Amino acid sequence: MKEKYCISTLFLGCLLVQFDSSVFAQDSPWGYRCDGDTSKCIKEEATDPLIQTSFAQCKLTCNPYGVLWPKPTSVSLDDQVVPFLPSNVTSAVVAPPNVASLLDEAIAIFIDNLHKNYPKYSQDMTPRAGPYKSAANNHILHLDITVTNSDDRLSLHTDESYSLALATNGDVSTATIHSPTYFGARHALETLSQFTEYDEPLHALLIITSATIEDSPVFPYRGVLLDTARNFVQITDIERTLDAMSANKLNTFHWHITDTHSFPVYLTSRPEMTHYGAYSSREIYYAREIMHIVEYGRIRGIRVLPEYDAPAHVGNGFQWGPKEGLGDIAVCVNKEPWASYCVEPPCGQLNLANPKMYDVLGEIYSEFVNFFGPIDLFHFGGDEVNLNCWNTTEEIVNWMIENDFGLSEDSYYDQWGVFQARALQLLTTANGDQKVPGILWTSHLTEAGRIEKYLPSDDYIIQIWTEETDPIIGELLDKNYRVIFSNYDHWYLDCGFGAWVGEGNNWCSPYKGWQTVYDNNPIEIASRYSTTFDPALILGGEAALWTEQADGEALDSRLWPRCAALGERLWGNPAHNWVLAESRFIHHRQRMVRRGIQADRIQPQWCHQNEGLCYA
Amino acid sequence: MKEKYCISTLFLGCLLVQFDSSVFAQDSPWGYRCDGDTSKCIKEEATDPLIQTSFAQCKLTCNPYGVLWPKPTSVSLDDQVVPFLPSNVTSAVVAPPNVASLLDEAIAIFIDNLHKNYPKYSQDMTPRAGPYKSAANNHILHLDITVTNSDDRLSLHTDESYSLALATNGDVSTATIHSPTYFGARHALETLSQFTEYDEPLHALLIITSATIEDSPVFPYRGVLLDTARNFVQITDIERTLDAMSANKLNTFHWHITDTHSFPVYLTSRPEMTHYGAYSSREIYYAREIMHIVEYGRIRGIRVLPEYDAPAHVGNGFQWGPKEGLGDIAVCVNKEPWASYCVEPPCGQLNLANPKMYDVLGEIYSEFVNFFGPIDLFHFGGDEVNLNCWNTTEEIVNWMIENDFGLSEDSYYDQWGVFQARALQLLTTANGDQKVPGILWTSHLTEAGRIEKYLPSDDYIIQIWTEETDPIIGELLDKNYRVIFSNYDHWYLDCGFGAWVGEGNNWCSPYKGWQTVYDNNPIEIASRYSTTFDPALILGGEAALWTEQADGEALDSRLWPRCAALGERLWGNPAHNWVLAESRFIHHRQRMVRRGIQADRIQPQWCHQNEGLCYA
């Protein structure tokens, strides 16, 4: 074990004779010491620069959780490291054939992520000259992966757990991964990639020599919402978002793909929708692109969840209706003054009075199921219906009167309820008569007195977007509704910027810092309102980026690293707040940047190098 | 003139016979009509899609200011357009040789910007088939540029004015540019580039056929501050920032290059500074890189202004002092608890008691002058001195006592004053005995009673960073100090994000939206506090990006397009507020994105396509 000892204490004496003074002159005088009491890496001037511990080595081994993000359920890490190169990875897979081929892709991504640990200006991966150059060149990282189950699509019941054991024997480190499913094994590879760091003095990767992990998520639904209708987002930007999500074990990309503003989805059955509704001919998602994103997500352990928001949040794209003899599919489209007919410009709602509207809705669902399927969930949207729009549209008012529905608020809620029931039925038909749970935003329809009437708890999951102080949280749980948290006071990522109508700051200001994102504990919030709820009703949570003021350009800055904070909250739901997570979080942000994600800086780099000294 | 008529009303009939239905099927049914009363482009379904006006044509010609940003002093634009290609630009220059060679570079940038008007996915610049394909192919844009003066470096007295006359005769549009200096001519080319837009239906550029512009800036100092010490920013990111500044006629890149956190400037005379003070060996600016940035800026009409902040905001990098027998150059470096010794971690101030400190300061100035010179201004920093740091440092306390300076607050201010006088002297020596105006931040030293004592108004320009409600504004002007506005309540671009020490939001929240940036009128603010000030004392203004929470990744998102709002404010200081600028601003943001700047979206694209309908 002499060799291993020497390698793993690389900067504690073994290299003394190897560096000449000219090399030393380029090196940093700073080293790092792991403080056993605080588990922090302390930057200090080495009495002899050659016997210092490097930043990478200290970070990998000092904290009991290393630099793992999100924090696994159970972790044991060695404090020794060995150098290796990303080119020296081998693997053996035991899994059903469909899973084995997915694992091939996951392993390729893993190796790519190892390469990305190097500083971006480094093309040359030859280790620095010295006695450990050959050690690094010769060391093998072997992956031994076993998956038992052939499931290759996520559902709310997928077992995403895994175990990961890493052991080093001579020139070989073996990572043994066991998981019931592909999804757990993929998570294991992500964790394993976080056992590695680029080491500046050696110009090679370091990996912890041994570790044991048992891990599984607390919540089955861990999502990020992206709105691509207020502003269009390119496919490459969505791919990058999925890359970043997979680094945080987030598993649901909620694609709010259409809205009143634009309809960017090319429908084979209704090309008129993009002809009238896309912002331009270059701002359209075609079937092959959506299917590519669905597959891209699946490989990365991510469900791509479609939302077709209705009956409000529709409008542009439907202008062809009257011309083709179908009448108005949508009403109040771009109607002025907008504040009378919707919550933000432009307005638009589906035309309840037009039976042809349901034909078109069925066509849309049908194509969505085709693009995104097989689906295990569907998002119906369903918030912010403006009754005044319907009640000032002559065709609808006449229809309400002719059918003896009345014109009261309740009458309109009744018809909204009828609409939703029809929508569920149409979706089920489009999905080959397979009913899947539908998700709906909290709205006037989910309030007490209405929800029981219109929305069976077996059929619907409710996504809560109001504040953590909204008593509806307790009501929903007490009525046995499954819920997803997206309370805007913590998880709306568009908040805090300038207003986009008028001046001042936008409606949900202030900006939600990562600490605010991290500290939003769904179980703790729910416990304030209900003492009897079944925790299994809380499926998880989701951060939302509504894109009135974002597109692909600032996408990463809005999402990251704040969604990483979400990732740890939803994976492990830690009992502690952000303070104990800060040091790993700061480090994880740097990792994401190396992987090509333009995540925001959280602190000066001095704070990263001087752990714990940037306190309030 | 028949031909011109047909070209310039391209979508009013001439092309009818050219498009077949399959081409039409891919086209948008939407066209634009210029509303004469409001000068807004109204999106509407064309009764016949072939006789619609395109978005580009309407935008170029509908508003009296077209899509020009910043708004020129005097503008007259034709409402006709012709198609052309970026490859068909010719030029003739009459200028002194040094200016002519700068103009060659400016013309190359101009042509490059024309190329960037095309959507980024377009490599092929062949115009769409049709009768105007050959018109576009054959049309020449000729630049006829005359510059009289040989000045090739900016100063506060540089005449940046220009005149630009565009006229079209047959196949040739000639842009005649006259300017006293290179800098005016460069601005003219930027304005000219904004007479052009990519036209979707034709897949070619359009240019206005004739125009007359007389233009000059209201303020001679129009700056953006970037801090590269709290976090390092790559040279390529700085280049991109200069590109973006030049698109907005901003003329000063204020490089806050060092601070307590890090010292990233490689000094030939003191390599120890980066050895101890750089974040890593890859996060260092070398002489050749700084000189490259200075030249890159000069070509783009931008002064690269160095700041060496002292006597506070120093620290890391000076740790070598005692080892090399010079004693402590800086004191309180990284001292804890930080809140007792500085405004943010880490702490550090120059050691007033150590005469060797001045030797080192002289070396630093000398290298800075070498890197950045010839300089016409220098920024001494000079804010946020913490007297308690000095007054708790034994060496300094003893020195104060030994020299009978006393230990009162006033005694320390006296010594700070002595320091500043020495600093000015050292800089002047380093600059070959040429004194240049020094800029200082507002601080306790610039308060009434001290400023007159320590800071002669001939020697110093004061940069105001406190709020617009600070009465010091009137005091400074009444005492005849030249000032630069950077009041944080409007022009600090780091505000509004999460806290970086502790939780909640950062100190200067909320976020300053572009409207807030735009509406900060220095003359109007000054007039509230002084009725007798000389407007020429107001040199201009500057937006600041302090980088506790930013580096190259989110740089563009923080700066742009908000600094474009600053650009128009400082160029023309318009009497109106943001409302009248909004439509051009939204369009200009899109232009910046085409040029590779990751500027934030301000509104949904629907608002860009439906001018004026996203109102509060």
Tab-separated table of N, CA, C and O in Angstrom, chain B residues 397-434:
chain	number	residue	atom	x	y	z
B	397	VAL	N	-0.771	52.931	14.677
B	397	VAL	CA	-1.075	53.715	15.882
B	397	VAL	C	0.225	54.308	16.440
B	397	VAL	O	0.302	55.507	16.747
B	398	ASN	N	1.260	53.490	16.545
B	398	ASN	CA	2.551	53.973	17.054
B	398	ASN	C	3.109	55.101	16.197
B	398	ASN	O	3.618	56.095	16.687
B	399	TRP	N	3.000	54.905	14.901
B	399	TRP	CA	3.502	55.910	13.950
B	399	TRP	C	2.738	57.235	14.084
B	399	TRP	O	3.339	58.311	14.055
B	400	MET	N	1.428	57.131	14.258
B	400	MET	CA	0.617	58.340	14.438
B	400	MET	C	1.066	59.085	15.698
B	400	MET	O	1.183	60.317	15.700
B	401	ILE	N	1.322	58.301	16.751
B	401	ILE	CA	1.726	58.916	18.023
B	401	ILE	C	3.133	59.511	17.897
B	401	ILE	O	3.367	60.667	18.257
B	402	GLU	N	4.060	58.707	17.359
B	402	GLU	CA	5.452	59.159	17.244
B	402	GLU	C	5.587	60.452	16.437
B	402	GLU	O	6.466	61.269	16.688
B	403	ASN	N	4.701	60.590	15.454
B	403	ASN	CA	4.792	61.776	14.602
B	403	ASN	C	3.885	62.913	15.056
B	403	ASN	O	3.672	63.876	14.304
B	404	ASP	N	3.305	62.735	16.258
B	404	ASP	CA	2.402	63.754	16.802
B	404	ASP	C	1.209	64.056	15.895
B	404	ASP	O	0.718	65.185	15.841
B	405	PHE	N	0.787	63.030	15.139
B	405	PHE	CA	-0.399	63.242	14.307
B	405	PHE	C	-1.683	63.146	15.138
B	405	PHE	O	-2.713	63.667	14.751
B	406	GLY	N	-1.617	62.471	16.275
B	406	GLY	CA	-2.815	62.239	17.073
B	406	GLY	C	-3.559	61.014	16.587
B	406	GLY	O	-3.180	60.385	15.584
B	407	LEU	N	-4.614	60.646	17.293
B	407	LEU	CA	-5.371	59.440	16.952
B	407	LEU	C	-6.858	59.736	16.725
B	407	LEU	O	-7.688	58.833	16.695
B	408	SER	N	-7.169	61.002	16.592
B	408	SER	CA	-8.575	61.360	16.369
B	408	SER	C	-8.975	60.992	14.946
B	408	SER	O	-8.129	60.735	14.087
B	409	GLU	N	-10.285	61.022	14.696
B	409	GLU	CA	-10.761	60.811	13.321
B	409	GLU	C	-10.102	61.797	12.375
B	409	GLU	O	-9.613	61.434	11.311
B	410	ASP	N	-10.095	63.052	12.796
B	410	ASP	CA	-9.518	64.077	11.925
B	410	ASP	C	-8.053	63.799	11.608
B	410	ASP	O	-7.586	64.075	10.496
B	411	SER	N	-7.339	63.267	12.602
B	411	SER	CA	-5.929	62.936	12.365
B	411	SER	C	-5.809	61.917	11.240
B	411	SER	O	-4.936	62.008	10.375
B	412	TYR	N	-6.697	60.930	11.261
B	412	TYR	CA	-6.640	59.914	10.211
B	412	TYR	C	-7.043	60.481	8.860
B	412	TYR	O	-6.456	60.151	7.835
B	413	TYR	N	-8.059	61.350	8.856
B	413	TYR	CA	-8.420	61.981	7.583
B	413	TYR	C	-7.262	62.803	7.049
B	413	TYR	O	-6.996	62.825	5.843
B	414	ASP	N	-6.555	63.495	7.970
B	414	ASP	CA	-5.369	64.244	7.531
B	414	ASP	C	-4.379	63.317	6.820
B	414	ASP	O	-3.844	63.640	5.758
B	415	GLN	N	-4.133	62.166	7.424
B	415	GLN	CA	-3.142	61.254	6.831
B	415	GLN	C	-3.648	60.626	5.537
B	415	GLN	O	-2.875	60.345	4.617
B	416	TRP	N	-4.970	60.384	5.476
B	416	TRP	CA	-5.561	59.928	4.213
B	416	TRP	C	-5.334	61.011	3.145
B	416	TRP	O	-4.960	60.727	2.001
B	417	GLY	N	-5.522	62.268	3.542
B	417	GLY	CA	-5.277	63.392	2.630
B	417	GLY	C	-3.828	63.433	2.163
B	417	GLY	O	-3.543	63.639	0.975
B	418	VAL	N	-2.920	63.210	3.108
B	418	VAL	CA	-1.492	63.165	2.751
B	418	VAL	C	-1.251	62.021	1.761
B	418	VAL	O	-0.564	62.181	0.752
B	419	PHE	N	-1.844	60.884	2.071
B	419	PHE	CA	-1.705	59.736	1.168
B	419	PHE	C	-2.163	60.099	-0.247
B	419	PHE	O	-1.477	59.817	-1.235
B	420	GLN	N	-3.328	60.744	-0.345
B	420	GLN	CA	-3.873	61.033	-1.673
B	420	GLN	C	-2.967	62.006	-2.428
B	420	GLN	O	-2.759	61.859	-3.641
B	421	ALA	N	-2.403	62.978	-1.702
B	421	ALA	CA	-1.500	63.935	-2.358
B	421	ALA	C	-0.244	63.214	-2.873
B	421	ALA	O	0.216	63.452	-3.998
B	422	ARG	N	0.274	62.292	-2.054
B	422	ARG	CA	1.430	61.500	-2.481
B	422	ARG	C	1.078	60.633	-3.688
B	422	ARG	O	1.872	60.480	-4.617
B	423	ALA	N	-0.104	60.066	-3.629
B	423	ALA	CA	-0.548	59.198	-4.728
B	423	ALA	C	-0.590	59.986	-6.039
B	423	ALA	O	-0.090	59.529	-7.076
B	424	LEU	N	-1.160	61.171	-5.984
B	424	LEU	CA	-1.251	62.005	-7.189
B	424	LEU	C	0.141	62.330	-7.724
B	424	LEU	O	0.405	62.266	-8.930
B	425	GLN	N	1.051	62.641	-6.783
B	425	GLN	CA	2.423	62.959	-7.151
B	425	GLN	C	3.124	61.752	-7.798
B	425	GLN	O	3.772	61.855	-8.839
B	426	LEU	N	2.921	60.595	-7.187
B	426	LEU	CA	3.538	59.372	-7.722
B	426	LEU	C	3.001	59.043	-9.112
B	426	LEU	O	3.735	58.617	-10.003
B	427	LEU	N	1.708	59.220	-9.276
B	427	LEU	CA	1.125	58.945	-10.588
B	427	LEU	C	1.690	59.910	-11.620
B	427	LEU	O	2.033	59.504	-12.747
B	428	THR	N	1.774	61.173	-11.237
B	428	THR	CA	2.283	62.186	-12.176
B	428	THR	C	3.722	61.847	-12.589
B	428	THR	O	4.078	61.906	-13.772
B	429	THR	N	4.522	61.451	-11.614
B	429	THR	CA	5.888	61.022	-11.916
B	429	THR	C	5.877	59.825	-12.865
B	429	THR	O	6.583	59.799	-13.880
B	430	ALA	N	5.050	58.847	-12.538
B	430	ALA	CA	4.966	57.647	-13.381
B	430	ALA	C	4.534	58.009	-14.789
B	430	ALA	O	4.899	57.343	-15.763
B	431	ASN	N	3.755	59.084	-14.911
B	431	ASN	CA	3.223	59.500	-16.219
B	431	ASN	C	4.148	60.532	-16.879
B	431	ASN	O	3.702	61.378	-17.650
B	432	GLY	N	5.439	60.459	-16.571
B	432	GLY	CA	6.406	61.354	-17.219
B	432	GLY	C	6.179	62.803	-16.842
B	432	GLY	O	6.313	63.697	-17.694
B	433	ASP	N	5.780	63.017	-15.602
B	433	ASP	CA	5.528	64.363	-15.073
B	433	ASP	C	4.363	65.085	-15.746
B	433	ASP	O	4.216	66.292	-15.599
B	434	GLN	N	3.552	64.329	-16.465
B	434	GLN	CA	2.323	64.910	-17.023
B	434	GLN	C	1.189	64.652	-16.054
B	434	GLN	O	0.788	63.504	-15.849
